[in-house]
Amino acid sequence: PPVDMEAWLRDQPEDWAYRVNPGCFDEQSRHWWSNECPVFLAEELCLSAPTTRMCVETQEERSFDGTMRVGFSLHREVRDRLPE
């Protein structure tokens, strides 16, 4: 994240949230920096190497970033006790 996050945010366009492409690298970075989910026990940022692939419909090469977000939750399973 930027060293001075407050200054960086002040310099950003006010309508950024309306213009951003969902899932783009900039959006993912902001999500990571903001730590916006208070129920995660741990999270690690792992970046994949972007690759290109031929689009079947347009026959153009397009970039693809295969980074996947994976979440886990821990919960206690309540079971009946074994007879004593």
PDB file of N, CA, C and O in Angstrom:
ATOM      1  N   PRO A   1       0.825  -1.209   0.000  1.00  0.00           N
ATOM      2  CA  PRO A   1       0.000   0.000   0.000  1.00  0.00           C
ATOM      3  C   PRO A   1       0.858   1.258   0.000  1.00  0.00           C
ATOM      4  O   PRO A   1       2.022   1.201   0.368  1.00  0.00           O
ATOM      5  N   PRO A   2       0.277   2.365  -0.390  1.00  0.00           N
ATOM      6  CA  PRO A   2       1.036   3.621  -0.358  1.00  0.00           C
ATOM      7  C   PRO A   2       1.497   3.935   1.068  1.00  0.00           C
ATOM      8  O   PRO A   2       0.812   3.609   2.033  1.00  0.00           O
ATOM      9  N   VAL A   3       2.646   4.589   1.184  1.00  0.00           N
ATOM     10  CA  VAL A   3       3.178   4.943   2.499  1.00  0.00           C
ATOM     11  C   VAL A   3       2.222   5.876   3.224  1.00  0.00           C
ATOM     12  O   VAL A   3       1.919   5.690   4.395  1.00  0.00           O
ATOM     13  N   ASP A   4       1.724   6.902   2.536  1.00  0.00           N
ATOM     14  CA  ASP A   4       0.772   7.835   3.134  1.00  0.00           C
ATOM     15  C   ASP A   4      -0.597   7.583   2.496  1.00  0.00           C
ATOM     16  O   ASP A   4      -0.968   8.214   1.506  1.00  0.00           O
ATOM     17  N   MET A   5      -1.348   6.655   3.068  1.00  0.00           N
ATOM     18  CA  MET A   5      -2.627   6.241   2.499  1.00  0.00           C
ATOM     19  C   MET A   5      -3.623   7.402   2.429  1.00  0.00           C
ATOM     20  O   MET A   5      -4.343   7.553   1.442  1.00  0.00           O
ATOM     21  N   GLU A   6      -3.680   8.233   3.450  1.00  0.00           N
ATOM     22  CA  GLU A   6      -4.611   9.366   3.467  1.00  0.00           C
ATOM     23  C   GLU A   6      -4.341  10.318   2.293  1.00  0.00           C
ATOM     24  O   GLU A   6      -5.261  10.733   1.598  1.00  0.00           O
ATOM     25  N   ALA A   7      -3.078  10.645   2.077  1.00  0.00           N
ATOM     26  CA  ALA A   7      -2.722  11.545   0.968  1.00  0.00           C
ATOM     27  C   ALA A   7      -3.039  10.879  -0.366  1.00  0.00           C
ATOM     28  O   ALA A   7      -3.552  11.524  -1.290  1.00  0.00           O
ATOM     29  N   TRP A   8      -2.758   9.612  -0.481  1.00  0.00           N
ATOM     30  CA  TRP A   8      -3.036   8.883  -1.716  1.00  0.00           C
ATOM     31  C   TRP A   8      -4.536   8.900  -2.022  1.00  0.00           C
ATOM     32  O   TRP A   8      -4.946   9.141  -3.152  1.00  0.00           O
ATOM     33  N   LEU A   9      -5.368   8.652  -1.002  1.00  0.00           N
ATOM     34  CA  LEU A   9      -6.814   8.646  -1.199  1.00  0.00           C
ATOM     35  C   LEU A   9      -7.333  10.023  -1.610  1.00  0.00           C
ATOM     36  O   LEU A   9      -8.227  10.125  -2.444  1.00  0.00           O
ATOM     37  N   ARG A  10      -6.774  11.085  -1.012  1.00  0.00           N
ATOM     38  CA  ARG A  10      -7.191  12.444  -1.374  1.00  0.00           C
ATOM     39  C   ARG A  10      -6.914  12.739  -2.842  1.00  0.00           C
ATOM     40  O   ARG A  10      -7.648  13.493  -3.482  1.00  0.00           O
ATOM     41  N   ASP A  11      -5.868  12.144  -3.403  1.00  0.00           N
ATOM     42  CA  ASP A  11      -5.483  12.391  -4.793  1.00  0.00           C
ATOM     43  C   ASP A  11      -6.282  11.561  -5.804  1.00  0.00           C
ATOM     44  O   ASP A  11      -6.150  11.766  -7.009  1.00  0.00           O
ATOM     45  N   GLN A  12      -7.107  10.642  -5.334  1.00  0.00           N
ATOM     46  CA  GLN A  12      -7.858   9.766  -6.235  1.00  0.00           C
ATOM     47  C   GLN A  12      -9.121  10.456  -6.731  1.00  0.00           C
ATOM     48  O   GLN A  12      -9.706  11.292  -6.040  1.00  0.00           O
ATOM     49  N   PRO A  13      -9.580  10.116  -7.934  1.00  0.00           N
ATOM     50  CA  PRO A  13     -10.822  10.703  -8.457  1.00  0.00           C
ATOM     51  C   PRO A  13     -12.004  10.335  -7.561  1.00  0.00           C
ATOM     52  O   PRO A  13     -12.111   9.189  -7.116  1.00  0.00           O
ATOM     53  N   GLU A  14     -12.891  11.290  -7.306  1.00  0.00           N
ATOM     54  CA  GLU A  14     -14.033  11.036  -6.432  1.00  0.00           C
ATOM     55  C   GLU A  14     -14.992  10.001  -7.012  1.00  0.00           C
ATOM     56  O   GLU A  14     -15.682   9.304  -6.274  1.00  0.00           O
ATOM     57  N   ASP A  15     -15.049   9.895  -8.329  1.00  0.00           N
ATOM     58  CA  ASP A  15     -15.984   8.954  -8.944  1.00  0.00           C
ATOM     59  C   ASP A  15     -15.327   7.608  -9.283  1.00  0.00           C
ATOM     60  O   ASP A  15     -15.850   6.838 -10.075  1.00  0.00           O
ATOM     61  N   TRP A  16     -14.202   7.324  -8.657  1.00  0.00           N
ATOM     62  CA  TRP A  16     -13.462   6.091  -8.951  1.00  0.00           C
ATOM     63  C   TRP A  16     -14.347   4.858  -8.846  1.00  0.00           C
ATOM     64  O   TRP A  16     -14.325   3.992  -9.709  1.00  0.00           O
ATOM     65  N   ALA A  17     -15.149   4.770  -7.805  1.00  0.00           N
ATOM     66  CA  ALA A  17     -15.978   3.573  -7.581  1.00  0.00           C
ATOM     67  C   ALA A  17     -16.998   3.369  -8.697  1.00  0.00           C
ATOM     68  O   ALA A  17     -17.434   2.245  -8.938  1.00  0.00           O
ATOM     69  N   TYR A  18     -17.362   4.428  -9.377  1.00  0.00           N
ATOM     70  CA  TYR A  18     -18.337   4.316 -10.470  1.00  0.00           C
ATOM     71  C   TYR A  18     -17.680   3.976 -11.805  1.00  0.00           C
ATOM     72  O   TYR A  18     -18.350   3.552 -12.733  1.00  0.00           O
ATOM     73  N   ARG A  19     -16.365   4.206 -11.909  1.00  0.00           N
ATOM     74  CA  ARG A  19     -15.664   3.994 -13.185  1.00  0.00           C
ATOM     75  C   ARG A  19     -14.779   2.762 -13.207  1.00  0.00           C
ATOM     76  O   ARG A  19     -14.324   2.350 -14.256  1.00  0.00           O
ATOM     77  N   VAL A  20     -14.529   2.164 -12.056  1.00  0.00           N
ATOM     78  CA  VAL A  20     -13.585   1.053 -11.985  1.00  0.00           C
ATOM     79  C   VAL A  20     -14.165  -0.203 -12.640  1.00  0.00           C
ATOM     80  O   VAL A  20     -15.369  -0.438 -12.595  1.00  0.00           O
ATOM     81  N   ASN A  21     -13.311  -0.980 -13.284  1.00  0.00           N
ATOM     82  CA  ASN A  21     -13.719  -2.268 -13.844  1.00  0.00           C
ATOM     83  C   ASN A  21     -13.687  -3.299 -12.730  1.00  0.00           C
ATOM     84  O   ASN A  21     -12.625  -3.541 -12.146  1.00  0.00           O
ATOM     85  N   PRO A  22     -14.831  -3.899 -12.391  1.00  0.00           N
ATOM     86  CA  PRO A  22     -14.852  -4.888 -11.315  1.00  0.00           C
ATOM     87  C   PRO A  22     -13.832  -6.001 -11.568  1.00  0.00           C
ATOM     88  O   PRO A  22     -13.727  -6.517 -12.673  1.00  0.00           O
ATOM     89  N   GLY A  23     -13.071  -6.328 -10.544  1.00  0.00           N
ATOM     90  CA  GLY A  23     -12.089  -7.399 -10.643  1.00  0.00           C
ATOM     91  C   GLY A  23     -10.741  -6.971 -11.176  1.00  0.00           C
ATOM     92  O   GLY A  23      -9.824  -7.791 -11.237  1.00  0.00           O
ATOM     93  N   CYS A  24     -10.583  -5.684 -11.553  1.00  0.00           N
ATOM     94  CA  CYS A  24      -9.293  -5.245 -12.088  1.00  0.00           C
ATOM     95  C   CYS A  24      -8.246  -5.210 -10.970  1.00  0.00           C
ATOM     96  O   CYS A  24      -8.565  -5.268  -9.779  1.00  0.00           O
ATOM     97  N   PHE A  25      -7.000  -5.116 -11.354  1.00  0.00           N
ATOM     98  CA  PHE A  25      -5.908  -5.142 -10.382  1.00  0.00           C
ATOM     99  C   PHE A  25      -6.025  -4.002  -9.376  1.00  0.00           C
ATOM    100  O   PHE A  25      -5.806  -4.189  -8.182  1.00  0.00           O
ATOM    101  N   ASP A  26      -6.416  -2.811  -9.848  1.00  0.00           N
ATOM    102  CA  ASP A  26      -6.545  -1.651  -8.959  1.00  0.00           C
ATOM    103  C   ASP A  26      -7.610  -1.910  -7.896  1.00  0.00           C
ATOM    104  O   ASP A  26      -7.421  -1.609  -6.718  1.00  0.00           O
ATOM    105  N   GLU A  27      -8.737  -2.485  -8.292  1.00  0.00           N
ATOM    106  CA  GLU A  27      -9.796  -2.790  -7.322  1.00  0.00           C
ATOM    107  C   GLU A  27      -9.322  -3.837  -6.316  1.00  0.00           C
ATOM    108  O   GLU A  27      -9.559  -3.721  -5.114  1.00  0.00           O
ATOM    109  N   GLN A  28      -8.639  -4.870  -6.810  1.00  0.00           N
ATOM    110  CA  GLN A  28      -8.153  -5.923  -5.908  1.00  0.00           C
ATOM    111  C   GLN A  28      -7.131  -5.371  -4.924  1.00  0.00           C
ATOM    112  O   GLN A  28      -7.118  -5.741  -3.753  1.00  0.00           O
ATOM    113  N   SER A  29      -6.266  -4.476  -5.384  1.00  0.00           N
ATOM    114  CA  SER A  29      -5.276  -3.866  -4.495  1.00  0.00           C
ATOM    115  C   SER A  29      -5.961  -3.078  -3.389  1.00  0.00           C
ATOM    116  O   SER A  29      -5.589  -3.168  -2.220  1.00  0.00           O
ATOM    117  N   ARG A  30      -6.973  -2.303  -3.744  1.00  0.00           N
ATOM    118  CA  ARG A  30      -7.688  -1.522  -2.729  1.00  0.00           C
ATOM    119  C   ARG A  30      -8.368  -2.431  -1.720  1.00  0.00           C
ATOM    120  O   ARG A  30      -8.410  -2.139  -0.533  1.00  0.00           O
ATOM    121  N   HIS A  31      -8.928  -3.527  -2.196  1.00  0.00           N
ATOM    122  CA  HIS A  31      -9.556  -4.475  -1.269  1.00  0.00           C
ATOM    123  C   HIS A  31      -8.510  -5.002  -0.286  1.00  0.00           C
ATOM    124  O   HIS A  31      -8.739  -5.052   0.917  1.00  0.00           O
ATOM    125  N   TRP A  32      -7.363  -5.390  -0.811  1.00  0.00           N
ATOM    126  CA  TRP A  32      -6.297  -5.936   0.022  1.00  0.00           C
ATOM    127  C   TRP A  32      -5.812  -4.905   1.040  1.00  0.00           C
ATOM    128  O   TRP A  32      -5.658  -5.195   2.214  1.00  0.00           O
ATOM    129  N   TRP A  33      -5.586  -3.676   0.593  1.00  0.00           N
ATOM    130  CA  TRP A  33      -5.081  -2.623   1.478  1.00  0.00           C
ATOM    131  C   TRP A  33      -6.080  -2.280   2.573  1.00  0.00           C
ATOM    132  O   TRP A  33      -5.706  -1.925   3.675  1.00  0.00           O
ATOM    133  N   SER A  34      -7.377  -2.335   2.254  1.00  0.00           N
ATOM    134  CA  SER A  34      -8.382  -1.873   3.212  1.00  0.00           C
ATOM    135  C   SER A  34      -8.698  -2.899   4.289  1.00  0.00           C
ATOM    136  O   SER A  34      -9.292  -2.569   5.299  1.00  0.00           O
ATOM    137  N   ASN A  35      -8.316  -4.172   4.064  1.00  0.00           N
ATOM    138  CA  ASN A  35      -8.628  -5.222   5.021  1.00  0.00           C
ATOM    139  C   ASN A  35     -10.104  -5.130   5.390  1.00  0.00           C
ATOM    140  O   ASN A  35     -10.484  -5.100   6.552  1.00  0.00           O
ATOM    141  N   GLU A  36     -10.960  -5.097   4.352  1.00  0.00           N
ATOM    142  CA  GLU A  36     -12.358  -4.762   4.564  1.00  0.00           C
ATOM    143  C   GLU A  36     -13.221  -5.864   5.166  1.00  0.00           C
ATOM    144  O   GLU A  36     -14.379  -5.643   5.455  1.00  0.00           O
ATOM    145  N   CYS A  37     -12.695  -7.030   5.364  1.00  0.00           N
ATOM    146  CA  CYS A  37     -13.515  -8.092   5.932  1.00  0.00           C
ATOM    147  C   CYS A  37     -13.043  -8.409   7.355  1.00  0.00           C
ATOM    148  O   CYS A  37     -12.013  -9.038   7.545  1.00  0.00           O
ATOM    149  N   PRO A  38     -13.801  -7.990   8.376  1.00  0.00           N
ATOM    150  CA  PRO A  38     -13.353  -8.159   9.765  1.00  0.00           C
ATOM    151  C   PRO A  38     -13.429  -9.589  10.284  1.00  0.00           C
ATOM    152  O   PRO A  38     -12.951  -9.862  11.370  1.00  0.00           O
ATOM    153  N   VAL A  39     -14.003 -10.521   9.523  1.00  0.00           N
ATOM    154  CA  VAL A  39     -14.128 -11.879  10.036  1.00  0.00           C
ATOM    155  C   VAL A  39     -13.032 -12.819   9.539  1.00  0.00           C
ATOM    156  O   VAL A  39     -12.983 -13.965   9.937  1.00  0.00           O
ATOM    157  N   PHE A  40     -12.154 -12.359   8.675  1.00  0.00           N
ATOM    158  CA  PHE A  40     -11.056 -13.216   8.238  1.00  0.00           C
ATOM    159  C   PHE A  40     -10.066 -13.395   9.370  1.00  0.00           C
ATOM    160  O   PHE A  40      -9.677 -12.437  10.030  1.00  0.00           O
ATOM    161  N   LEU A  41      -9.653 -14.633   9.581  1.00  0.00           N
ATOM    162  CA  LEU A  41      -8.612 -14.892  10.570  1.00  0.00           C
ATOM    163  C   LEU A  41      -7.244 -14.610   9.979  1.00  0.00           C
ATOM    164  O   LEU A  41      -6.350 -14.147  10.657  1.00  0.00           O
ATOM    165  N   ALA A  42      -7.092 -14.933   8.707  1.00  0.00           N
ATOM    166  CA  ALA A  42      -5.816 -14.718   8.026  1.00  0.00           C
ATOM    167  C   ALA A  42      -6.103 -14.567   6.538  1.00  0.00           C
ATOM    168  O   ALA A  42      -7.055 -15.124   6.019  1.00  0.00           O
ATOM    169  N   GLU A  43      -5.272 -13.811   5.883  1.00  0.00           N
ATOM    170  CA  GLU A  43      -5.406 -13.646   4.446  1.00  0.00           C
ATOM    171  C   GLU A  43      -4.018 -13.385   3.889  1.00  0.00           C
ATOM    172  O   GLU A  43      -3.212 -12.715   4.515  1.00  0.00           O
ATOM    173  N   GLU A  44      -3.739 -13.943   2.738  1.00  0.00           N
ATOM    174  CA  GLU A  44      -2.438 -13.748   2.116  1.00  0.00           C
ATOM    175  C   GLU A  44      -2.647 -13.348   0.664  1.00  0.00           C
ATOM    176  O   GLU A  44      -3.488 -13.921  -0.025  1.00  0.00           O
ATOM    177  N   LEU A  45      -1.895 -12.365   0.211  1.00  0.00           N
ATOM    178  CA  LEU A  45      -1.975 -11.930  -1.180  1.00  0.00           C
ATOM    179  C   LEU A  45      -0.974 -12.730  -1.992  1.00  0.00           C
ATOM    180  O   LEU A  45       0.221 -12.667  -1.750  1.00  0.00           O
ATOM    181  N   CYS A  46      -1.471 -13.522  -2.930  1.00  0.00           N
ATOM    182  CA  CYS A  46      -0.629 -14.304  -3.827  1.00  0.00           C
ATOM    183  C   CYS A  46      -0.998 -13.905  -5.252  1.00  0.00           C
ATOM    184  O   CYS A  46      -2.138 -14.085  -5.662  1.00  0.00           O
ATOM    185  N   LEU A  47      -0.054 -13.360  -5.970  1.00  0.00           N
ATOM    186  CA  LEU A  47      -0.324 -12.919  -7.337  1.00  0.00           C
ATOM    187  C   LEU A  47       0.097 -13.984  -8.341  1.00  0.00           C
ATOM    188  O   LEU A  47       1.138 -14.610  -8.194  1.00  0.00           O
ATOM    189  N   SER A  48      -0.731 -14.176  -9.337  1.00  0.00           N
ATOM    190  CA  SER A  48      -0.366 -15.096 -10.405  1.00  0.00           C
ATOM    191  C   SER A  48       0.314 -14.310 -11.512  1.00  0.00           C
ATOM    192  O   SER A  48       0.298 -13.086 -11.522  1.00  0.00           O
ATOM    193  N   ALA A  49       0.901 -15.009 -12.437  1.00  0.00           N
ATOM    194  CA  ALA A  49       1.535 -14.368 -13.594  1.00  0.00           C
ATOM    195  C   ALA A  49       0.474 -14.234 -14.685  1.00  0.00           C
ATOM    196  O   ALA A  49      -0.047 -15.238 -15.164  1.00  0.00           O
ATOM    197  N   PRO A  50       0.106 -12.998 -15.048  1.00  0.00           N
ATOM    198  CA  PRO A  50      -0.893 -12.830 -16.121  1.00  0.00           C
ATOM    199  C   PRO A  50      -0.423 -13.510 -17.410  1.00  0.00           C
ATOM    200  O   PRO A  50       0.763 -13.566 -17.699  1.00  0.00           O
ATOM    201  N   THR A  51      -1.366 -14.026 -18.137  1.00  0.00           N
ATOM    202  CA  THR A  51      -1.066 -14.713 -19.386  1.00  0.00           C
ATOM    203  C   THR A  51      -2.007 -14.187 -20.461  1.00  0.00           C
ATOM    204  O   THR A  51      -2.918 -13.440 -20.168  1.00  0.00           O
ATOM    205  N   THR A  52      -1.776 -14.556 -21.691  1.00  0.00           N
ATOM    206  CA  THR A  52      -2.681 -14.141 -22.775  1.00  0.00           C
ATOM    207  C   THR A  52      -3.347 -15.372 -23.367  1.00  0.00           C
ATOM    208  O   THR A  52      -2.819 -16.476 -23.307  1.00  0.00           O
ATOM    209  N   ARG A  53      -4.522 -15.124 -23.926  1.00  0.00           N
ATOM    210  CA  ARG A  53      -5.285 -16.212 -24.530  1.00  0.00           C
ATOM    211  C   ARG A  53      -6.084 -15.644 -25.701  1.00  0.00           C
ATOM    212  O   ARG A  53      -6.556 -14.517 -25.656  1.00  0.00           O
ATOM    213  N   MET A  54      -6.261 -16.442 -26.708  1.00  0.00           N
ATOM    214  CA  MET A  54      -7.031 -16.034 -27.884  1.00  0.00           C
ATOM    215  C   MET A  54      -8.520 -16.079 -27.545  1.00  0.00           C
ATOM    216  O   MET A  54      -9.020 -17.083 -27.054  1.00  0.00           O
ATOM    217  N   CYS A  55      -9.228 -14.980 -27.774  1.00  0.00           N
ATOM    218  CA  CYS A  55     -10.667 -14.912 -27.549  1.00  0.00           C
ATOM    219  C   CYS A  55     -11.361 -15.589 -28.733  1.00  0.00           C
ATOM    220  O   CYS A  55     -11.128 -15.224 -29.887  1.00  0.00           O
ATOM    221  N   VAL A  56     -12.200 -16.574 -28.442  1.00  0.00           N
ATOM    222  CA  VAL A  56     -12.867 -17.339 -29.502  1.00  0.00           C
ATOM    223  C   VAL A  56     -13.784 -16.445 -30.332  1.00  0.00           C
ATOM    224  O   VAL A  56     -13.813 -16.539 -31.552  1.00  0.00           O
ATOM    225  N   GLU A  57     -14.526 -15.549 -29.657  1.00  0.00           N
ATOM    226  CA  GLU A  57     -15.497 -14.720 -30.372  1.00  0.00           C
ATOM    227  C   GLU A  57     -14.834 -13.673 -31.262  1.00  0.00           C
ATOM    228  O   GLU A  57     -15.257 -13.442 -32.391  1.00  0.00           O
ATOM    229  N   THR A  58     -13.798 -13.003 -30.767  1.00  0.00           N
ATOM    230  CA  THR A  58     -13.206 -11.883 -31.507  1.00  0.00           C
ATOM    231  C   THR A  58     -11.906 -12.232 -32.217  1.00  0.00           C
ATOM    232  O   THR A  58     -11.402 -11.440 -32.999  1.00  0.00           O
ATOM    233  N   GLN A  59     -11.338 -13.383 -31.910  1.00  0.00           N
ATOM    234  CA  GLN A  59     -10.051 -13.807 -32.466  1.00  0.00           C
ATOM    235  C   GLN A  59      -8.935 -12.826 -32.112  1.00  0.00           C
ATOM    236  O   GLN A  59      -7.969 -12.672 -32.855  1.00  0.00           O
ATOM    237  N   GLU A  60      -9.065 -12.157 -30.973  1.00  0.00           N
ATOM    238  CA  GLU A  60      -8.027 -11.254 -30.480  1.00  0.00           C
ATOM    239  C   GLU A  60      -7.384 -11.869 -29.248  1.00  0.00           C
ATOM    240  O   GLU A  60      -8.031 -12.574 -28.485  1.00  0.00           O
ATOM    241  N   GLU A  61      -6.096 -11.574 -29.074  1.00  0.00           N
ATOM    242  CA  GLU A  61      -5.421 -12.022 -27.862  1.00  0.00           C
ATOM    243  C   GLU A  61      -5.831 -11.119 -26.716  1.00  0.00           C
ATOM    244  O   GLU A  61      -5.820  -9.903 -26.830  1.00  0.00           O
ATOM    245  N   ARG A  62      -6.206 -11.729 -25.598  1.00  0.00           N
ATOM    246  CA  ARG A  62      -6.631 -10.957 -24.439  1.00  0.00           C
ATOM    247  C   ARG A  62      -5.835 -11.407 -23.220  1.00  0.00           C
ATOM    248  O   ARG A  62      -5.457 -12.553 -23.097  1.00  0.00           O
ATOM    249  N   SER A  63      -5.589 -10.465 -22.306  1.00  0.00           N
ATOM    250  CA  SER A  63      -4.893 -10.769 -21.062  1.00  0.00           C
ATOM    251  C   SER A  63      -5.825 -11.464 -20.101  1.00  0.00           C
ATOM    252  O   SER A  63      -7.006 -11.155 -20.044  1.00  0.00           O
ATOM    253  N   PHE A  64      -5.264 -12.336 -19.311  1.00  0.00           N
ATOM    254  CA  PHE A  64      -6.028 -13.056 -18.300  1.00  0.00           C
ATOM    255  C   PHE A  64      -5.165 -13.191 -17.058  1.00  0.00           C
ATOM    256  O   PHE A  64      -4.009 -13.578 -17.125  1.00  0.00           O
ATOM    257  N   ASP A  65      -5.729 -12.833 -15.899  1.00  0.00           N
ATOM    258  CA  ASP A  65      -5.034 -12.995 -14.624  1.00  0.00           C
ATOM    259  C   ASP A  65      -5.792 -14.061 -13.854  1.00  0.00           C
ATOM    260  O   ASP A  65      -6.929 -13.860 -13.448  1.00  0.00           O
ATOM    261  N   GLY A  66      -5.164 -15.190 -13.670  1.00  0.00           N
ATOM    262  CA  GLY A  66      -5.819 -16.327 -13.034  1.00  0.00           C
ATOM    263  C   GLY A  66      -5.788 -16.317 -11.516  1.00  0.00           C
ATOM    264  O   GLY A  66      -6.070 -17.334 -10.888  1.00  0.00           O
ATOM    265  N   THR A  67      -5.472 -15.170 -10.899  1.00  0.00           N
ATOM    266  CA  THR A  67      -5.451 -15.107  -9.441  1.00  0.00           C
ATOM    267  C   THR A  67      -6.841 -15.436  -8.906  1.00  0.00           C
ATOM    268  O   THR A  67      -7.839 -14.931  -9.390  1.00  0.00           O
ATOM    269  N   MET A  68      -6.883 -16.281  -7.903  1.00  0.00           N
ATOM    270  CA  MET A  68      -8.147 -16.705  -7.335  1.00  0.00           C
ATOM    271  C   MET A  68      -8.170 -16.364  -5.849  1.00  0.00           C
ATOM    272  O   MET A  68      -7.195 -16.580  -5.147  1.00  0.00           O
ATOM    273  N   ARG A  69      -9.273 -15.822  -5.374  1.00  0.00           N
ATOM    274  CA  ARG A  69      -9.438 -15.540  -3.947  1.00  0.00           C
ATOM    275  C   ARG A  69     -10.106 -16.752  -3.311  1.00  0.00           C
ATOM    276  O   ARG A  69     -11.130 -17.218  -3.784  1.00  0.00           O
ATOM    277  N   VAL A  70      -9.497 -17.259  -2.270  1.00  0.00           N
ATOM    278  CA  VAL A  70     -10.025 -18.422  -1.570  1.00  0.00           C
ATOM    279  C   VAL A  70     -10.252 -18.029  -0.122  1.00  0.00           C
ATOM    280  O   VAL A  70      -9.401 -17.405   0.500  1.00  0.00           O
ATOM    281  N   GLY A  71     -11.389 -18.388   0.412  1.00  0.00           N
ATOM    282  CA  GLY A  71     -11.674 -18.088   1.815  1.00  0.00           C
ATOM    283  C   GLY A  71     -12.006 -19.361   2.566  1.00  0.00           C
ATOM    284  O   GLY A  71     -12.559 -20.307   2.004  1.00  0.00           O
ATOM    285  N   PHE A  72     -11.657 -19.395   3.806  1.00  0.00           N
ATOM    286  CA  PHE A  72     -11.958 -20.525   4.669  1.00  0.00           C
ATOM    287  C   PHE A  72     -12.662 -19.995   5.907  1.00  0.00           C
ATOM    288  O   PHE A  72     -12.367 -18.895   6.369  1.00  0.00           O
ATOM    289  N   SER A  73     -13.555 -20.755   6.452  1.00  0.00           N
ATOM    290  CA  SER A  73     -14.161 -20.363   7.724  1.00  0.00           C
ATOM    291  C   SER A  73     -14.012 -21.513   8.704  1.00  0.00           C
ATOM    292  O   SER A  73     -14.045 -22.683   8.325  1.00  0.00           O
ATOM    293  N   LEU A  74     -13.828 -21.166   9.944  1.00  0.00           N
ATOM    294  CA  LEU A  74     -13.721 -22.164  11.000  1.00  0.00           C
ATOM    295  C   LEU A  74     -14.992 -22.122  11.819  1.00  0.00           C
ATOM    296  O   LEU A  74     -15.513 -21.051  12.128  1.00  0.00           O
ATOM    297  N   HIS A  75     -15.490 -23.263  12.153  1.00  0.00           N
ATOM    298  CA  HIS A  75     -16.661 -23.315  13.024  1.00  0.00           C
ATOM    299  C   HIS A  75     -16.594 -24.584  13.864  1.00  0.00           C
ATOM    300  O   HIS A  75     -15.938 -25.551  13.500  1.00  0.00           O
ATOM    301  N   ARG A  76     -17.255 -24.532  14.964  1.00  0.00           N
ATOM    302  CA  ARG A  76     -17.284 -25.685  15.857  1.00  0.00           C
ATOM    303  C   ARG A  76     -18.489 -26.531  15.501  1.00  0.00           C
ATOM    304  O   ARG A  76     -19.599 -26.043  15.412  1.00  0.00           O
ATOM    305  N   GLU A  77     -18.244 -27.808  15.283  1.00  0.00           N
ATOM    306  CA  GLU A  77     -19.329 -28.725  14.986  1.00  0.00           C
ATOM    307  C   GLU A  77     -19.831 -29.313  16.298  1.00  0.00           C
ATOM    308  O   GLU A  77     -19.061 -29.892  17.064  1.00  0.00           O
ATOM    309  N   VAL A  78     -21.107 -29.146  16.546  1.00  0.00           N
ATOM    310  CA  VAL A  78     -21.683 -29.671  17.784  1.00  0.00           C
ATOM    311  C   VAL A  78     -22.122 -31.110  17.529  1.00  0.00           C
ATOM    312  O   VAL A  78     -22.911 -31.379  16.628  1.00  0.00           O
ATOM    313  N   ARG A  79     -21.593 -32.021  18.341  1.00  0.00           N
ATOM    314  CA  ARG A  79     -21.943 -33.434  18.199  1.00  0.00           C
ATOM    315  C   ARG A  79     -22.453 -33.952  19.535  1.00  0.00           C
ATOM    316  O   ARG A  79     -22.049 -33.469  20.586  1.00  0.00           O
ATOM    317  N   ASP A  80     -23.296 -34.929  19.430  1.00  0.00           N
ATOM    318  CA  ASP A  80     -23.746 -35.574  20.663  1.00  0.00           C
ATOM    319  C   ASP A  80     -22.589 -36.327  21.283  1.00  0.00           C
ATOM    320  O   ASP A  80     -21.743 -36.902  20.579  1.00  0.00           O
ATOM    321  N   ARG A  81     -22.542 -36.307  22.596  1.00  0.00           N
ATOM    322  CA  ARG A  81     -21.490 -37.055  23.284  1.00  0.00           C
ATOM    323  C   ARG A  81     -21.780 -38.554  23.207  1.00  0.00           C
ATOM    324  O   ARG A  81     -22.929 -38.973  23.144  1.00  0.00           O
ATOM    325  N   LEU A  82     -20.728 -39.324  23.223  1.00  0.00           N
ATOM    326  CA  LEU A  82     -20.887 -40.783  23.257  1.00  0.00           C
ATOM    327  C   LEU A  82     -21.425 -41.187  24.628  1.00  0.00           C
ATOM    328  O   LEU A  82     -21.154 -40.534  25.636  1.00  0.00           O
ATOM    329  N   PRO A  83     -22.197 -42.252  24.677  1.00  0.00           N
ATOM    330  CA  PRO A  83     -22.700 -42.709  25.983  1.00  0.00           C
ATOM    331  C   PRO A  83     -21.539 -43.064  26.905  1.00  0.00           C
ATOM    332  O   PRO A  83     -20.519 -43.593  26.470  1.00  0.00           O
ATOM    333  N   GLU A  84     -21.707 -42.757  28.178  1.00  0.00           N
ATOM    334  CA  GLU A  84     -20.640 -43.061  29.148  1.00  0.00           C
ATOM    335  C   GLU A  84     -20.739 -44.454  29.680  1.00  0.00           C
ATOM    336  O   GLU A  84     -21.714 -45.081  29.715  1.00  0.00           O
TER     337      GLU A  84
END
